C-alpha cells in the first residue's frame, strides 16, 4: 500500500492539486480566488502530462551535438535513456491555451469590478437584481 | 492545385483574416464588414468544394505540411464532417451578412474587435470539425471557447458574470477532455484518430482506456450543455449580443455533438460504447431527462431568448437520446437532426436579433402586433416555429420521424413519449407567441386614436431580413430534399450497428 502511494507520488500530487483547484472553483465566492483555483486545476494537468513522459532509470533529455553522435553512436538508438518529449511539447501548447484563458478570465473580472465595484459573486448578483 | 488545398483553406482563411482584421480596422472601420464576408465566402466555397469531392470521390486525407499520419497532424474529411463544415461555414457566412446593423446599434465602439473575435470563433468551430487529431481538436475547442467567452462578455447587463461562469465550467470541460487525451496517450502513444481506432480495440479491457472514455464523456457533456450540466448556457446565450448568440447558439452545442459522435464511433468502436459499457442506457436516460427538463423550463420563461435557450437544452436531449437508442435508423435521425437544428436555431436567433434590434429588448411581449409591422420576418419565424414543432413540409418533421422510428425499433416507448411531449410543449410555446403577434396590440385606446400607427409596416433592415428569410427557405428545402441528403451524405456518416 505504502509502495503504491510513494512509488507513484507524482500522480497523487496531481490528483490532490486538481481537487484543490476544483474545490476553489466551485466553492469560493471571490472571483479572483475562482481564477486561482482554475489555474491550479490546469497546472495539475501539466504535472500529469510531464509525469507520463518520465522514465525510471536516469533517463534525460540529452542534447546531442554532431561530435556526440559520432562518438557514442549506440546511445542514439537507446530509447530507454530518453524521456518522451512529445507530452512536453503538447504542454507548451496547453500552457499557451491556459495563459489565454487566464487572460480572458482576468479581463472579465476587471470588467465586473469596474461595473459593480466588487469581486464577490453574491454582491454582484445582488447588484444585478 | 487550389482544389487540392481546399481542406486547409477552410480553416486558414478565417484564421488569417482574423489576424488582419484589426489592422484593416485601424485604417478604416467600415472595411471590416465586407472583409469578414469575403473571408467567409472563400471558406464556404472551399467547404462546398470539399463536400462535393467527398460525395464523388470518397474520404479526403490532408497531411499538414506533408507529415505522414501517426506523426503529423492530419485532416480527415468524410461525409459527416464534410456536412458539418458546410453547415458551420454557411451559418457563419449568413450571420456575418446579418451582423452589420445589429452590431452598429449594440456595439458601435467595438465593431473591429467584434469581427476579429467572430472570425476566431468560426476558425475554432471549423477546426474542431475538420481535424483528425485528438490534441489538435483540444486546441481548436479552446480557440472556439475563448472567442466565445469574449463575445458573450460584451453583451448586455449581466453578460460579464454569465461569461465568467461559462469560463469556469467551460475550462473544466476542456480540461477533462485534455485529461482524456492524456490517458489515451499513456496506453497507445498516439494522438491520431484513425491510428487510435486501430490500436484501441485490443486495450478495451484496460482501466486506463475506461478512465479516458469517462473523462471524454463528462467533458463533452459540459461543452454540449447536457441537462444537469447546462447551467451556463441560458444566461450566457440570453445576455450575449444578438449577433454573437446567433453564431454561437446554433453551433457550439452541435459541434460538441459532432465530437461525441466522432469519439463514440470513430475513435472508440460502437462495440466499446454499447456492448462493453452501458453507454446506450446512460445517454438515453440523460437525453430523456434533458428533453423533459428543457421543455418544462422553456414554458416558464417570459424572455424570448431565454426560452430559446431552454429549447436548445431540450434539442440536445433529442440528439443525445437518439445516440443512446443505438441503432442505425436513430443515428441517421441524429445526424439529420444536427443539420436541422443548426438551421432552425439559427432561424430563431436571427428573429430574436431582429426583435431586439427593433424593440431594444427581447421579451415575449415585444411580439405585440408584429405580424402587421413586420410581415416578412414573422413569416420566416412561423416557418422556423413549425419546423421546431415538427410539421411535415419543414425539415424538423423528418429528423423527428427517424428518431421515433429508431425508438420503435429499439422498443423504447419512453423516448417517444418524451419526443411527443416536447413537440406539444413547442406548440404551446410558439402558438402563444403567434397569438401575441396577431391579437395583441399596444393598447386598445391608441388603436382607436391612431389607426395608422399600428398597421404601418416597419420591416427589419434588408441586411438582417435577407439571411432570416434565406434560413426559412433552407428549412423548407432541407425538408423537401431530405431523402437525397440522406442517400448522398448521411447514410455514409452513420456507423454500421
Coordinates of C-alpha atoms in Angstrom, one line a residue:
Chain A
X1 CA 0.0 0.0 0.0
X2 CA 2.7 2.4 1.1
X3 CA 4.7 1.3 -2.0
X4 CA 1.6 2.2 -4.1
X5 CA 1.5 5.7 -2.7
X6 CA 5.2 6.5 -2.6
X7 CA 6.0 4.8 -5.8
X8 CA 3.6 6.9 -7.8
X9 CA 3.7 10.1 -5.7
X10 CA 3.7 12.4 -8.7
X11 CA 0.3 11.1 -9.7
X12 CA -1.0 11.5 -6.2
X13 CA 0.2 15.1 -6.2
X14 CA -1.6 15.7 -9.5
X15 CA -4.9 14.4 -8.1
X16 CA -4.6 16.4 -4.9
X17 CA -3.7 19.6 -6.8
X18 CA -6.6 19.1 -9.2
X19 CA -9.0 18.6 -6.3
X20 CA -7.7 21.7 -4.5
X21 CA -8.3 23.7 -7.7
X22 CA -11.7 22.2 -8.3
X23 CA -12.8 23.0 -4.8
X24 CA -11.7 26.6 -5.2
X25 CA -13.6 26.9 -8.5
X26 CA -16.8 25.5 -7.1
X27 CA -17.0 26.9 -3.6
X28 CA -15.1 30.2 -3.4
X29 CA -17.2 33.3 -3.6
X30 CA -14.4 35.7 -4.7
X31 CA -13.9 35.7 -8.5
X32 CA -10.1 36.1 -8.2
X33 CA -10.0 33.0 -5.9
X34 CA -12.0 31.1 -8.5
X35 CA -9.5 32.1 -11.2
X36 CA -6.6 31.0 -8.9
X37 CA -8.4 27.7 -8.4
X38 CA -8.8 27.4 -12.2
X39 CA -5.1 27.9 -12.7
X40 CA -4.2 25.3 -10.1
X41 CA -6.6 22.9 -11.8
X42 CA -4.9 23.4 -15.1
X43 CA -1.4 23.3 -13.7
X44 CA -2.2 19.9 -12.2
X45 CA -2.8 18.7 -15.8
X46 CA 0.6 19.9 -16.8
X47 CA 2.1 17.8 -13.9
X48 CA 0.1 14.8 -15.1
X49 CA 1.4 15.1 -18.7
X50 CA 5.0 15.6 -17.6
X51 CA 4.8 12.6 -15.3
X52 CA 3.6 10.3 -18.1
X53 CA 6.6 11.3 -20.2
X54 CA 9.1 10.3 -17.4
X55 CA 11.1 7.1 -17.5
X56 CA 12.8 5.5 -14.5
X57 CA 16.5 4.7 -14.5
X58 CA 18.1 8.1 -15.2
X59 CA 16.5 8.9 -18.5
X60 CA 17.1 12.5 -19.5
X61 CA 16.7 14.8 -22.5
X62 CA 20.3 14.7 -23.8
X63 CA 21.4 17.5 -26.2
X64 CA 23.3 15.8 -28.9
X65 CA 25.9 17.5 -31.0
X66 CA 27.4 16.0 -34.1
X67 CA 30.5 15.0 -32.1
X68 CA 28.5 13.1 -29.6
X69 CA 26.6 11.3 -32.3
X70 CA 29.8 10.1 -33.8
X71 CA 31.5 9.2 -30.5
X72 CA 28.6 7.3 -28.9
X73 CA 26.7 6.1 -31.9
X74 CA 24.9 3.4 -29.9
X75 CA 23.4 5.9 -27.4
X76 CA 21.2 7.5 -30.1
X77 CA 19.1 4.4 -30.6
X78 CA 18.8 3.5 -26.9
X79 CA 15.3 4.6 -26.2
X80 CA 15.3 3.8 -22.5
X81 CA 17.6 6.8 -21.9
X82 CA 15.3 9.3 -23.5
X83 CA 12.3 11.0 -21.8
X84 CA 9.4 11.0 -24.3
X85 CA 9.5 14.7 -25.5
X86 CA 6.0 14.7 -27.1
X87 CA 4.0 15.3 -23.9
X88 CA 6.3 18.2 -23.0
X89 CA 5.6 19.7 -26.4
X90 CA 1.9 19.2 -26.0
X91 CA 2.1 21.0 -22.7
X92 CA 3.8 24.0 -24.3
X93 CA 0.6 24.4 -26.4
X94 CA -1.6 23.8 -23.4
X95 CA 0.3 26.4 -21.4
X96 CA -0.4 28.9 -24.1
X97 CA -4.1 28.0 -24.0
X98 CA -4.1 28.3 -20.2
X99 CA -2.5 31.7 -20.3
X100 CA -5.1 32.9 -22.8
X101 CA -7.9 31.5 -20.6
X102 CA -6.4 33.2 -17.6
X103 CA -6.1 36.5 -19.5
X104 CA -9.8 36.4 -20.7
X105 CA -10.9 35.5 -17.1
X106 CA -8.9 38.3 -15.6
X107 CA -10.2 40.8 -18.2
X108 CA -13.8 39.8 -17.4
X109 CA -13.1 40.1 -13.7
X110 CA -11.8 43.7 -14.3
X111 CA -14.9 44.4 -16.3
X112 CA -17.1 43.2 -13.5
X113 CA -15.1 45.2 -10.9
X114 CA -15.4 48.4 -12.9
X115 CA -19.2 48.0 -13.2
X116 CA -20.1 46.8 -9.7
X117 CA -17.0 47.8 -7.6
X118 CA -16.8 44.4 -6.0
X119 CA -15.4 40.9 -6.8
X120 CA -17.7 39.0 -4.6
X121 CA -20.1 36.9 -6.7
X122 CA -23.0 37.2 -4.3
X123 CA -22.7 41.0 -4.2
X124 CA -22.6 41.2 -8.0
X125 CA -25.8 39.0 -8.2
X126 CA -27.4 41.3 -5.6
X127 CA -26.5 44.4 -7.7
X128 CA -27.9 42.7 -10.8
X129 CA -31.3 42.3 -9.3
Chain B
X1 CA -3.8 22.9 -57.2
X2 CA -6.1 25.2 -55.3
X3 CA -8.7 22.4 -55.2
X4 CA -6.2 20.1 -53.5
X5 CA -5.5 22.7 -50.8
X6 CA -9.2 23.3 -50.2
X7 CA -9.4 21.4 -46.9
X8 CA -6.8 23.7 -45.3
X9 CA -8.2 26.8 -46.9
X10 CA -11.4 26.3 -45.0
X11 CA -9.7 26.9 -41.7
X12 CA -6.7 29.0 -42.6
X13 CA -8.6 31.7 -44.4
X14 CA -10.8 32.7 -41.4
X15 CA -7.7 32.5 -39.1
X16 CA -5.6 34.7 -41.3
X17 CA -8.5 37.1 -41.9
X18 CA -9.0 37.4 -38.1
X19 CA -5.4 38.5 -37.7
X20 CA -5.6 41.0 -40.5
X21 CA -9.0 42.5 -39.3
X22 CA -7.6 44.7 -36.5
X23 CA -5.1 46.2 -39.0
X24 CA -7.8 46.9 -41.5
X25 CA -10.0 48.4 -38.8
X26 CA -7.1 50.6 -37.9
X27 CA -7.1 52.1 -41.3
X28 CA -10.8 52.2 -42.0
X29 CA -13.5 50.8 -39.7
X30 CA -16.1 50.1 -42.3
X31 CA -13.9 47.8 -44.4
X32 CA -14.2 45.1 -41.7
X33 CA -17.7 44.1 -42.7
X34 CA -17.0 43.3 -46.4
X35 CA -13.7 41.8 -45.4
X36 CA -15.3 39.3 -43.0
X37 CA -17.9 38.4 -45.6
X38 CA -15.2 37.9 -48.2
X39 CA -13.2 35.7 -45.9
X40 CA -16.2 33.6 -45.0
X41 CA -17.3 33.4 -48.6
X42 CA -14.0 31.8 -49.5
X43 CA -14.4 29.4 -46.6
X44 CA -17.9 28.4 -47.6
X45 CA -16.8 27.8 -51.2
X46 CA -13.9 25.7 -50.1
X47 CA -16.2 23.7 -47.8
X48 CA -18.7 23.2 -50.7
X49 CA -15.9 22.0 -52.9
X50 CA -14.7 19.6 -50.3
X51 CA -18.3 18.3 -49.8
X52 CA -18.6 17.8 -53.5
X53 CA -15.3 15.9 -53.7
X54 CA -16.2 13.7 -50.7
X55 CA -19.6 12.8 -52.3
X56 CA -18.0 11.9 -55.6
X57 CA -14.6 10.5 -54.6
X58 CA -14.8 9.5 -51.0
X59 CA -12.9 10.4 -47.9
X60 CA -10.1 13.1 -48.2
X61 CA -6.9 12.8 -46.2
X62 CA -4.9 16.0 -46.0
X63 CA -1.5 15.9 -44.4
X64 CA -0.4 19.1 -42.8
X65 CA 3.0 20.2 -44.2
X66 CA 3.5 16.8 -45.8
X67 CA 4.0 14.9 -42.5
X68 CA 2.5 11.5 -42.6
X69 CA -0.3 10.5 -40.3
X70 CA 0.7 9.0 -37.0
X71 CA 3.4 11.7 -36.5
X72 CA 2.0 14.7 -38.3
X73 CA -1.4 16.4 -38.0
X74 CA -3.9 15.0 -40.4
X75 CA -7.2 16.5 -41.6
X76 CA -9.6 13.7 -42.4
X77 CA -12.9 14.7 -44.1
X78 CA -15.5 12.0 -44.5
X79 CA -19.2 12.5 -45.2
X80 CA -20.1 13.5 -41.6
X81 CA -17.6 16.3 -41.2
X82 CA -17.9 17.5 -44.8
X83 CA -21.6 18.1 -44.0
X84 CA -20.7 19.8 -40.7
X85 CA -18.1 22.0 -42.5
X86 CA -20.7 23.3 -44.9
X87 CA -23.1 23.9 -42.1
X88 CA -20.6 25.7 -39.9
X89 CA -19.2 27.9 -42.6
X90 CA -22.6 28.5 -44.1
X91 CA -24.1 29.6 -40.8
X92 CA -21.1 31.9 -40.1
X93 CA -21.5 33.4 -43.6
X94 CA -25.2 34.1 -43.1
X95 CA -24.6 35.5 -39.6
X96 CA -21.8 37.7 -41.0
X97 CA -24.2 39.3 -43.6
X98 CA -26.8 39.7 -40.9
X99 CA -24.4 41.3 -38.4
X100 CA -24.0 44.8 -39.8
X101 CA -26.9 46.8 -38.5
X102 CA -27.2 44.9 -35.2
X103 CA -23.5 45.5 -34.3
X104 CA -23.7 49.1 -35.3
X105 CA -26.5 49.5 -32.8
X106 CA -25.4 47.3 -30.0
X107 CA -21.6 47.7 -30.1
X108 CA -20.8 50.9 -32.1
X109 CA -17.4 51.3 -30.5
X110 CA -16.2 47.7 -30.7
X111 CA -17.0 46.7 -34.3
X112 CA -13.4 45.9 -35.3
X113 CA -12.7 43.7 -32.3
X114 CA -16.1 42.1 -32.5
X115 CA -15.3 40.9 -36.1
X116 CA -11.9 39.7 -35.1
X117 CA -13.4 37.5 -32.4
X118 CA -16.2 36.5 -34.7
X119 CA -13.7 35.1 -37.2
X120 CA -11.6 33.4 -34.5
X121 CA -14.8 31.7 -33.2
X122 CA -15.6 30.4 -36.7
X123 CA -12.0 29.2 -37.1
X124 CA -12.3 27.3 -33.8
X125 CA -15.6 25.6 -34.9
X126 CA -14.2 24.7 -38.4
X127 CA -11.0 23.3 -36.9
X128 CA -12.8 21.1 -34.4
X129 CA -14.9 19.7 -37.2
X130 CA -12.1 19.1 -39.8
X131 CA -9.2 17.8 -37.7
X132 CA -8.2 14.1 -37.4
X133 CA -6.0 14.6 -34.4
X134 CA -7.3 14.5 -30.8
X135 CA -4.9 17.1 -29.4
X136 CA -5.4 19.4 -32.3
X137 CA -9.1 19.1 -31.6
X138 CA -8.5 20.3 -28.0
X139 CA -6.6 23.4 -29.2
X140 CA -9.4 24.3 -31.6
X141 CA -12.0 23.6 -28.9
X142 CA -10.2 26.2 -26.7
X143 CA -10.0 28.7 -29.6
X144 CA -13.7 28.4 -30.1
X145 CA -14.5 28.6 -26.4
X146 CA -12.1 31.6 -25.7
X147 CA -13.5 33.6 -28.5
X148 CA -17.0 32.6 -27.3
X149 CA -16.3 33.8 -23.7
X150 CA -15.2 37.2 -25.0
X151 CA -18.1 37.6 -27.4
X152 CA -20.6 36.8 -24.7
X153 CA -18.9 39.1 -22.2
X154 CA -19.6 42.2 -24.3
X155 CA -23.3 41.7 -24.2
X156 CA -26.0 43.4 -22.2
X157 CA -26.3 43.9 -18.4
X158 CA -25.2 40.8 -16.6
X159 CA -23.3 39.4 -19.5
X160 CA -19.8 39.5 -17.9
X161 CA -21.0 37.4 -14.9
X162 CA -22.7 34.9 -17.2
X163 CA -19.5 34.7 -19.3
X164 CA -17.4 34.3 -16.2
X165 CA -19.4 31.3 -15.1
X166 CA -19.2 29.9 -18.6
X167 CA -15.4 30.2 -18.4
X168 CA -15.2 28.3 -15.1
X169 CA -17.4 25.4 -16.4
X170 CA -16.1 25.5 -19.9
X171 CA -12.5 25.2 -18.7
X172 CA -13.4 22.2 -16.5
X173 CA -15.0 20.6 -19.6
X174 CA -11.9 21.3 -21.8
X175 CA -9.5 20.1 -19.1
X176 CA -11.4 16.9 -18.7
X177 CA -11.1 16.4 -22.5
X178 CA -7.4 17.1 -22.2
X179 CA -7.0 14.5 -19.4
X180 CA -8.9 12.0 -21.6
X181 CA -6.3 12.6 -24.4
X182 CA -3.5 12.1 -21.8
X183 CA -4.8 8.8 -20.6
X184 CA -5.3 7.6 -24.2
X185 CA -1.7 8.7 -24.9
X186 CA -0.4 6.6 -21.9
X187 CA -1.7 3.4 -23.4
X188 CA -1.4 4.0 -27.1
X189 CA 1.3 6.5 -27.7
X190 CA -0.7 8.1 -30.5
X191 CA -2.9 11.1 -31.0
X192 CA -4.2 10.4 -34.5
X193 CA -7.8 9.4 -34.5
X194 CA -7.5 6.7 -37.2
X195 CA -4.4 5.3 -35.5
X196 CA -6.1 5.3 -32.1
X197 CA -9.1 3.5 -33.5
X198 CA -6.8 0.8 -34.8
X199 CA -4.8 0.4 -31.6
X200 CA -7.6 0.7 -29.1
X201 CA -9.7 -2.4 -29.6
X202 CA -7.1 -4.7 -28.0
X203 CA -7.0 -2.4 -25.0
X204 CA -10.7 -2.2 -24.2
X205 CA -10.2 -4.2 -21.0
X206 CA -7.7 -1.6 -19.7
X207 CA -8.8 0.6 -16.9
X208 CA -6.8 3.5 -18.4
X209 CA -9.0 3.4 -21.5
X210 CA -12.1 3.4 -19.5
X211 CA -11.0 6.4 -17.4
X212 CA -10.2 8.2 -20.6
X213 CA -13.6 7.4 -22.0
X214 CA -15.3 8.7 -18.8
X215 CA -13.3 11.9 -18.9
X216 CA -14.2 12.5 -22.6
X217 CA -17.9 11.9 -21.9
X218 CA -18.1 14.3 -18.9
X219 CA -16.0 17.0 -20.7
X220 CA -18.2 16.9 -23.8
X221 CA -21.4 16.8 -21.8
X222 CA -20.3 20.1 -20.2
X223 CA -19.5 21.6 -23.6
X224 CA -22.8 20.5 -25.2
X225 CA -24.9 21.6 -22.2
X226 CA -26.5 18.2 -21.5
X227 CA -29.1 18.7 -18.9
X228 CA -27.7 18.7 -15.4
X229 CA -24.6 20.4 -16.8
X230 CA -26.5 23.0 -18.8
X231 CA -26.4 25.8 -16.2
X232 CA -24.0 28.0 -18.0
X233 CA -26.0 28.1 -21.3
X234 CA -29.2 30.1 -20.6
X235 CA -27.5 33.1 -19.0
X236 CA -24.7 33.2 -21.5
X237 CA -26.8 32.9 -24.7
X238 CA -29.5 35.3 -23.4
X239 CA -27.2 38.1 -22.5
X240 CA -24.7 37.8 -25.4
X241 CA -25.0 40.4 -28.2
X242 CA -27.7 39.2 -30.6
X243 CA -25.2 38.5 -33.4
X244 CA -22.9 36.6 -31.1
X245 CA -25.8 34.4 -29.9
X246 CA -26.9 33.9 -33.5
X247 CA -23.5 32.5 -34.2
X248 CA -22.7 30.6 -31.0
X249 CA -26.1 29.1 -30.1
X250 CA -26.6 27.1 -33.3
X251 CA -23.0 25.9 -33.5
X252 CA -21.4 25.3 -30.1
X253 CA -23.7 22.5 -28.9
X254 CA -24.0 20.9 -32.3
X255 CA -20.2 20.8 -32.8
X256 CA -19.9 19.2 -29.4
X257 CA -22.5 16.6 -30.5
X258 CA -20.3 16.0 -33.6
X259 CA -17.3 15.4 -31.3
X260 CA -19.4 12.9 -29.3
X261 CA -20.3 11.0 -32.5
X262 CA -16.6 11.0 -33.6
X263 CA -15.5 9.7 -30.2
X264 CA -18.1 7.0 -29.8
X265 CA -18.0 5.7 -33.4
X266 CA -14.6 6.6 -34.8
X267 CA -12.0 6.7 -32.0
X268 CA -13.8 4.1 -29.9
X269 CA -15.8 1.5 -31.7
X270 CA -19.5 1.1 -31.0
X271 CA -18.5 -2.2 -29.5
X272 CA -17.0 -0.4 -26.5
X273 CA -19.7 2.2 -26.1
X274 CA -22.7 -0.1 -26.5
X275 CA -21.6 -3.6 -25.6
X276 CA -18.9 -3.4 -23.0
X277 CA -20.2 -0.3 -21.3
X278 CA -23.8 0.7 -20.7
X279 CA -23.4 4.0 -22.6
X280 CA -26.6 3.4 -24.5
X281 CA -28.7 3.4 -21.4
X282 CA -26.9 6.3 -19.8
X283 CA -27.2 8.5 -22.9
X284 CA -30.8 7.5 -23.3
X285 CA -31.8 8.4 -19.8
X286 CA -29.8 11.7 -19.9
X287 CA -31.5 12.5 -23.2
X288 CA -35.0 11.9 -21.9
X289 CA -34.4 13.9 -18.7
X290 CA -32.9 16.7 -20.8
X291 CA -36.0 16.8 -23.1
X292 CA -38.5 16.9 -20.2
X293 CA -36.5 19.4 -18.2
X294 CA -35.7 21.7 -21.2
X295 CA -39.4 21.7 -22.3
X296 CA -40.8 22.4 -18.8
X297 CA -38.3 25.2 -18.1
X298 CA -39.0 26.7 -21.5
X299 CA -42.6 27.0 -20.6
X300 CA -41.8 29.1 -17.5
X301 CA -39.8 31.8 -19.4
X302 CA -41.1 35.3 -20.3
X303 CA -37.9 36.3 -22.1
X304 CA -37.9 35.1 -25.8
X305 CA -34.1 34.4 -26.0
X306 CA -34.1 32.6 -22.7
X307 CA -37.0 30.4 -23.9
X308 CA -35.0 29.6 -27.0
X309 CA -32.0 28.6 -24.7
X310 CA -34.2 26.0 -22.9
X311 CA -35.4 24.8 -26.3
X312 CA -31.7 24.2 -27.2
X313 CA -31.3 22.2 -23.9
X314 CA -34.3 20.0 -25.0
X315 CA -32.9 19.6 -28.5
X316 CA -29.6 18.4 -27.1
X317 CA -31.6 15.8 -25.3
X318 CA -33.1 14.7 -28.7
X319 CA -29.7 14.1 -30.1
X320 CA -28.0 12.5 -27.1
X321 CA -31.1 10.3 -26.5
X322 CA -31.1 9.4 -30.2
X323 CA -27.4 8.2 -29.9
X324 CA -28.5 6.2 -26.9
X325 CA -31.1 4.3 -28.9
X326 CA -28.0 2.7 -30.6
X327 CA -29.5 1.7 -33.9
X328 CA -28.6 3.0 -37.3
X329 CA -32.1 4.5 -38.0
X330 CA -32.0 6.5 -34.9
X331 CA -28.4 7.7 -35.6
X332 CA -29.4 8.7 -39.1
X333 CA -32.1 10.8 -37.3
X334 CA -29.5 12.2 -35.0
X335 CA -27.2 13.3 -37.9
X336 CA -30.1 14.8 -39.8
X337 CA -31.2 16.5 -36.6
X338 CA -27.8 18.0 -36.1
X339 CA -28.2 19.6 -39.5
X340 CA -31.8 20.7 -39.0
X341 CA -31.1 22.0 -35.5
X342 CA -28.2 24.2 -36.7
X343 CA -30.6 25.8 -39.3
X344 CA -33.6 26.0 -37.0
X345 CA -31.7 27.5 -34.1
X346 CA -30.1 30.0 -36.5
X347 CA -33.5 31.0 -37.7
X348 CA -34.8 31.5 -34.2
X349 CA -31.9 33.6 -33.0
X350 CA -31.8 35.7 -36.2
X351 CA -35.5 36.5 -35.5
X352 CA -34.6 37.2 -31.8
X353 CA -31.9 39.6 -33.1
X354 CA -34.3 41.5 -35.3
X355 CA -36.8 41.8 -32.4
X356 CA -34.1 43.2 -30.1
X357 CA -32.9 45.5 -32.9
X358 CA -36.4 46.9 -33.3
X359 CA -37.6 46.8 -29.8
X360 CA -34.4 47.1 -27.8
X361 CA -35.5 44.2 -25.7
X362 CA -36.5 40.6 -26.3
X363 CA -39.4 39.5 -24.1
X364 CA -42.4 37.7 -25.4
X365 CA -44.5 40.8 -25.1
X366 CA -42.3 42.5 -27.7
X367 CA -44.1 40.4 -30.3
X368 CA -47.3 42.5 -29.8
X369 CA -48.8 43.4 -33.2
X370 CA -45.6 42.3 -35.1
X371 CA -47.5 40.4 -37.8
X372 CA -48.7 43.7 -39.1
X373 CA -45.5 45.6 -38.6
X374 CA -43.0 43.0 -39.9
X375 CA -44.9 40.5 -42.0
X376 CA -41.8 39.0 -43.7
X377 CA -39.8 38.5 -40.5
X378 CA -42.9 36.9 -38.9
X379 CA -43.5 34.7 -41.9
X380 CA -39.9 33.4 -41.5
X381 CA -40.5 33.0 -37.8
X382 CA -43.6 30.9 -38.4
X383 CA -41.7 28.6 -40.8
X384 CA -39.0 28.1 -38.2
X385 CA -41.5 27.6 -35.4
X386 CA -43.4 24.9 -37.5
X387 CA -40.1 23.2 -38.1
X388 CA -39.2 23.1 -34.4
X389 CA -42.7 21.7 -33.6
X390 CA -42.2 19.2 -36.4
X391 CA -44.9 19.9 -39.1
X392 CA -44.3 17.9 -42.3
X393 CA -43.0 20.0 -45.1
X394 CA -40.4 21.5 -42.9
X395 CA -37.2 19.7 -42.0
X396 CA -37.9 19.3 -38.3
X397 CA -40.5 16.7 -39.0
X398 CA -38.2 14.3 -40.8
X399 CA -35.5 14.0 -38.2
X400 CA -38.1 13.5 -35.5
X401 CA -39.7 10.9 -37.7
X402 CA -36.4 9.0 -37.9
X403 CA -35.9 9.3 -34.2
X404 CA -39.3 7.9 -33.5
X405 CA -38.8 5.1 -36.0
X406 CA -35.5 4.4 -34.2
X407 CA -37.1 4.2 -30.8
X408 CA -39.8 1.9 -32.1
X409 CA -37.0 -0.3 -33.4
X410 CA -35.2 -0.2 -30.1
X411 CA -38.6 -0.8 -28.4
X412 CA -38.2 2.2 -26.2
X413 CA -41.5 3.9 -25.6
X414 CA -40.5 6.5 -23.0
X415 CA -38.3 8.3 -25.6
X416 CA -41.3 8.5 -28.0
X417 CA -43.4 10.0 -25.1
X418 CA -40.6 12.5 -24.4
X419 CA -40.4 13.5 -28.1
X420 CA -44.2 13.9 -28.4
X421 CA -44.3 15.8 -25.1
X422 CA -41.6 18.2 -26.2
X423 CA -43.4 18.7 -29.5
X424 CA -46.6 19.5 -27.7
X425 CA -44.8 22.0 -25.4
X426 CA -43.3 23.6 -28.5
X427 CA -46.8 24.0 -29.9
X428 CA -47.8 25.8 -26.8
X429 CA -44.7 27.9 -26.7
X430 CA -44.8 29.1 -30.3
X431 CA -48.6 29.5 -30.7
X432 CA -48.5 31.6 -27.6
X433 CA -46.1 33.9 -29.4
X434 CA -48.1 33.8 -32.6
X435 CA -51.2 34.7 -30.6
X436 CA -49.4 37.7 -29.1
X437 CA -48.2 38.7 -32.5
X438 CA -51.7 38.5 -34.1
X439 CA -54.1 39.6 -31.4
X440 CA -52.4 41.8 -29.0
X441 CA -51.8 45.5 -29.8
X442 CA -50.1 48.1 -27.8
X443 CA -53.3 49.3 -26.1
X444 CA -56.9 49.5 -27.3
X445 CA -57.1 53.3 -27.0
X446 CA -54.2 54.0 -29.2
X447 CA -55.7 51.6 -31.7
X448 CA -58.7 53.9 -31.9
X449 CA -56.9 57.2 -32.0
X450 CA -54.0 56.5 -34.1
X451 CA -55.2 53.9 -36.5
X452 CA -52.3 54.1 -38.9
X453 CA -49.7 53.7 -36.2
X454 CA -50.3 50.0 -35.8
X455 CA -50.6 49.0 -39.3
X456 CA -47.6 50.9 -40.7
X457 CA -45.1 48.4 -42.0
X458 CA -41.7 48.8 -40.5
X459 CA -39.7 45.8 -41.6
X460 CA -36.2 44.9 -40.4
X461 CA -33.3 46.3 -42.4
X462 CA -32.6 44.3 -45.6
X463 CA -29.2 43.0 -44.4
X464 CA -30.9 41.4 -41.5
X465 CA -34.1 40.3 -43.3
X466 CA -32.5 38.5 -46.2
X467 CA -30.5 36.0 -44.1
X468 CA -33.5 35.3 -42.0
X469 CA -35.7 34.6 -45.0
X470 CA -33.0 32.6 -46.5
X471 CA -32.9 30.4 -43.4
X472 CA -36.7 29.8 -43.7
X473 CA -36.2 28.8 -47.4
X474 CA -33.3 26.5 -46.4
X475 CA -35.6 24.8 -43.8
X476 CA -38.2 24.1 -46.4
X477 CA -35.6 22.9 -48.9
X478 CA -33.9 20.5 -46.5
X479 CA -37.4 19.2 -45.7
X480 CA -38.2 18.7 -49.4
X481 CA -34.8 17.1 -50.3
X482 CA -34.2 15.2 -47.1
X483 CA -34.3 11.9 -49.0
X484 CA -31.5 12.8 -51.3
X485 CA -29.5 14.4 -48.4
X486 CA -29.8 11.1 -46.6
X487 CA -28.9 9.0 -49.6
X488 CA -25.9 11.0 -50.6
X489 CA -24.4 12.1 -47.3
X490 CA -25.9 10.9 -44.1
X491 CA -26.1 7.2 -44.8
X492 CA -22.4 7.1 -45.2
X493 CA -21.9 9.1 -42.0
X494 CA -23.8 6.5 -39.9
X495 CA -21.7 3.7 -38.3
X496 CA -22.8 0.1 -39.0
X497 CA -24.6 -1.1 -35.9

